[in-house]
GROMACS .gro file of C-alpha atoms in nm:
model
  151
    1UNK     CA    1 -16.594  18.379  -8.711
    2UNK     CA    2 -16.791  18.372  -8.362
    3UNK     CA    3 -16.740  18.131  -8.074
    4UNK     CA    4 -16.960  17.952  -7.795
    5UNK     CA    5 -16.768  18.028  -7.540
    6UNK     CA    6 -16.682  17.744  -7.285
    7UNK     CA    7 -16.731  17.813  -6.860
    8UNK     CA    8 -16.486  17.565  -6.745
    9UNK     CA    9 -16.682  17.559  -6.380
   10UNK     CA   10 -17.050  17.580  -6.530
   11UNK     CA   11 -17.096  17.244  -6.304
   12UNK     CA   12 -16.986  17.370  -5.927
   13UNK     CA   13 -17.341  17.493  -5.864
   14UNK     CA   14 -17.516  17.191  -6.026
   15UNK     CA   15 -17.276  16.962  -5.804
   16UNK     CA   16 -17.321  17.164  -5.491
   17UNK     CA   17 -17.692  17.124  -5.533
   18UNK     CA   18 -17.709  16.758  -5.596
   19UNK     CA   19 -17.462  16.701  -5.273
   20UNK     CA   20 -17.687  16.924  -5.059
   21UNK     CA   21 -17.984  16.672  -5.184
   22UNK     CA   22 -17.793  16.361  -5.119
   23UNK     CA   23 -17.689  16.519  -4.762
   24UNK     CA   24 -18.042  16.555  -4.663
   25UNK     CA   25 -18.204  16.247  -4.790
   26UNK     CA   26 -17.923  16.056  -4.673
   27UNK     CA   27 -17.945  16.220  -4.299
   28UNK     CA   28 -18.307  16.271  -4.288
   29UNK     CA   29 -18.405  15.924  -4.431
   30UNK     CA   30 -18.136  15.670  -4.376
   31UNK     CA   31 -18.303  15.396  -4.140
   32UNK     CA   32 -18.589  15.408  -4.414
   33UNK     CA   33 -18.390  15.378  -4.713
   34UNK     CA   34 -18.176  15.099  -4.514
   35UNK     CA   35 -18.448  14.883  -4.439
   36UNK     CA   36 -18.611  14.911  -4.774
   37UNK     CA   37 -18.274  14.786  -4.938
   38UNK     CA   38 -18.254  14.528  -4.661
   39UNK     CA   39 -18.595  14.409  -4.774
   40UNK     CA   40 -18.765  14.466  -4.459
   41UNK     CA   41 -19.037  14.655  -4.618
   42UNK     CA   42 -19.125  15.033  -4.591
   43UNK     CA   43 -19.402  15.249  -4.762
   44UNK     CA   44 -19.413  15.393  -5.063
   45UNK     CA   45 -19.199  15.740  -4.962
   46UNK     CA   46 -18.912  15.492  -4.873
   47UNK     CA   47 -18.916  15.331  -5.230
   48UNK     CA   48 -18.947  15.701  -5.379
   49UNK     CA   49 -18.644  15.800  -5.165
   50UNK     CA   50 -18.449  15.505  -5.243
   51UNK     CA   51 -18.472  15.540  -5.595
   52UNK     CA   52 -18.388  15.925  -5.595
   53UNK     CA   53 -18.108  15.833  -5.421
   54UNK     CA   54 -17.967  15.605  -5.693
   55UNK     CA   55 -18.056  15.845  -5.969
   56UNK     CA   56 -17.869  16.126  -5.778
   57UNK     CA   57 -17.586  15.922  -5.701
   58UNK     CA   58 -17.538  15.791  -6.046
   59UNK     CA   59 -17.592  16.185  -6.173
   60UNK     CA   60 -17.359  16.313  -5.947
   61UNK     CA   61 -17.063  16.056  -5.946
   62UNK     CA   62 -17.104  15.911  -6.300
   63UNK     CA   63 -17.279  16.156  -6.559
   64UNK     CA   64 -17.149  16.494  -6.390
   65UNK     CA   65 -16.760  16.366  -6.424
   66UNK     CA   66 -16.845  16.202  -6.794
   67UNK     CA   67 -17.000  16.577  -6.877
   68UNK     CA   68 -16.697  16.722  -6.717
   69UNK     CA   69 -16.439  16.555  -6.916
   70UNK     CA   70 -16.650  16.506  -7.245
   71UNK     CA   71 -16.787  16.861  -7.294
   72UNK     CA   72 -16.457  17.059  -7.366
   73UNK     CA   73 -16.335  16.838  -7.632
   74UNK     CA   74 -16.585  16.976  -7.855
   75UNK     CA   75 -16.608  17.356  -8.007
   76UNK     CA   76 -16.917  17.515  -8.136
   77UNK     CA   77 -16.852  17.822  -8.357
   78UNK     CA   78 -17.034  17.976  -8.669
   79UNK     CA   79 -16.993  18.257  -8.945
   80UNK     CA   80 -17.237  18.408  -9.204
   81UNK     CA   81 -17.339  18.076  -9.371
   82UNK     CA   82 -17.263  17.792  -9.144
   83UNK     CA   83 -17.258  17.626  -8.772
   84UNK     CA   84 -16.964  17.414  -8.703
   85UNK     CA   85 -16.919  17.153  -8.452
   86UNK     CA   86 -16.550  17.044  -8.406
   87UNK     CA   87 -16.449  16.729  -8.244
   88UNK     CA   88 -16.141  16.561  -8.176
   89UNK     CA   89 -16.201  16.311  -8.528
   90UNK     CA   90 -16.394  16.591  -8.763
   91UNK     CA   91 -16.600  16.924  -8.827
   92UNK     CA   92 -16.930  16.888  -8.871
   93UNK     CA   93 -17.080  17.167  -9.085
   94UNK     CA   94 -17.462  17.238  -9.078
   95UNK     CA   95 -17.610  17.557  -9.286
   96UNK     CA   96 -17.775  17.819  -9.096
   97UNK     CA   97 -18.059  17.799  -9.330
   98UNK     CA   98 -18.141  17.451  -9.256
   99UNK     CA   99 -18.180  17.556  -8.904
  100UNK     CA  100 -18.562  17.575  -8.839
  101UNK     CA  101 -18.556  17.730  -8.502
  102UNK     CA  102 -18.328  17.748  -8.175
  103UNK     CA  103 -18.487  17.696  -7.828
  104UNK     CA  104 -18.265  17.842  -7.574
  105UNK     CA  105 -18.318  17.719  -7.169
  106UNK     CA  106 -18.346  17.948  -6.901
  107UNK     CA  107 -18.073  17.982  -6.652
  108UNK     CA  108 -18.244  17.773  -6.385
  109UNK     CA  109 -18.282  17.463  -6.605
  110UNK     CA  110 -17.880  17.501  -6.693
  111UNK     CA  111 -17.795  17.493  -6.320
  112UNK     CA  112 -17.978  17.130  -6.340
  113UNK     CA  113 -17.762  17.045  -6.639
  114UNK     CA  114 -17.990  17.093  -6.925
  115UNK     CA  115 -17.867  17.222  -7.245
  116UNK     CA  116 -17.786  17.577  -7.329
  117UNK     CA  117 -17.940  17.568  -7.681
  118UNK     CA  118 -18.117  17.307  -7.852
  119UNK     CA  119 -18.122  17.340  -8.255
  120UNK     CA  120 -18.350  17.183  -8.482
  121UNK     CA  121 -18.225  17.132  -8.823
  122UNK     CA  122 -18.295  16.867  -9.107
  123UNK     CA  123 -18.532  16.679  -8.834
  124UNK     CA  124 -18.248  16.655  -8.595
  125UNK     CA  125 -18.188  16.804  -8.252
  126UNK     CA  126 -17.846  16.920  -8.183
  127UNK     CA  127 -17.761  17.013  -7.821
  128UNK     CA  128 -17.506  17.263  -7.725
  129UNK     CA  129 -17.421  17.194  -7.374
  130UNK     CA  130 -17.493  17.375  -7.059
  131UNK     CA  131 -17.104  17.475  -7.039
  132UNK     CA  132 -17.107  17.664  -7.385
  133UNK     CA  133 -17.255  18.050  -7.407
  134UNK     CA  134 -17.273  18.332  -7.628
  135UNK     CA  135 -17.173  18.634  -7.570
  136UNK     CA  136 -17.441  18.917  -7.558
  137UNK     CA  137 -17.319  19.044  -7.901
  138UNK     CA  138 -17.283  18.704  -8.060
  139UNK     CA  139 -17.635  18.614  -7.928
  140UNK     CA  140 -17.816  18.907  -8.110
  141UNK     CA  141 -17.621  18.826  -8.458
  142UNK     CA  142 -17.716  18.477  -8.416
  143UNK     CA  143 -18.053  18.575  -8.373
  144UNK     CA  144 -18.049  18.757  -8.689
  145UNK     CA  145 -17.949  18.437  -8.827
  146UNK     CA  146 -18.169  18.201  -8.683
  147UNK     CA  147 -18.504  18.183  -8.526
  148UNK     CA  148 -18.451  18.189  -8.181
  149UNK     CA  149 -18.726  18.076  -7.912
  150UNK     CA  150 -18.650  18.168  -7.562
  151UNK     CA  151 -18.822  17.923  -7.294
   0.00000   0.00000   0.00000
């Protein structure tokens, strides 16, 4: 049985990047954003920055804590014939022969919380989160069982 290892600190570079962007946006465009929210007008850049700020705040303080809490509750493992996705309530088995391809995302996209791997099986996309990773030996073995496309 081979396991996708979970890195408990995968989110730290992402959080640092998001906080730096939030600090830059807040410090440089604070007056424009406040006037836009108060309804005093503003140009298109103020509207764009105001929406970006909302998305970044959501990503940093709602989505990332959700991922940090829920990602470790699942386990991903595989053997010669099946991929197993273990959660608290049940274990899902997917035959490796059914997986048409596996798309491995580059490291810089994983920094932005993109999934580590997307498996296409039975017209269904299975996303393995960015906190999980295969060792080099297990990755070579997985490539021998499933068609892997590196993006």
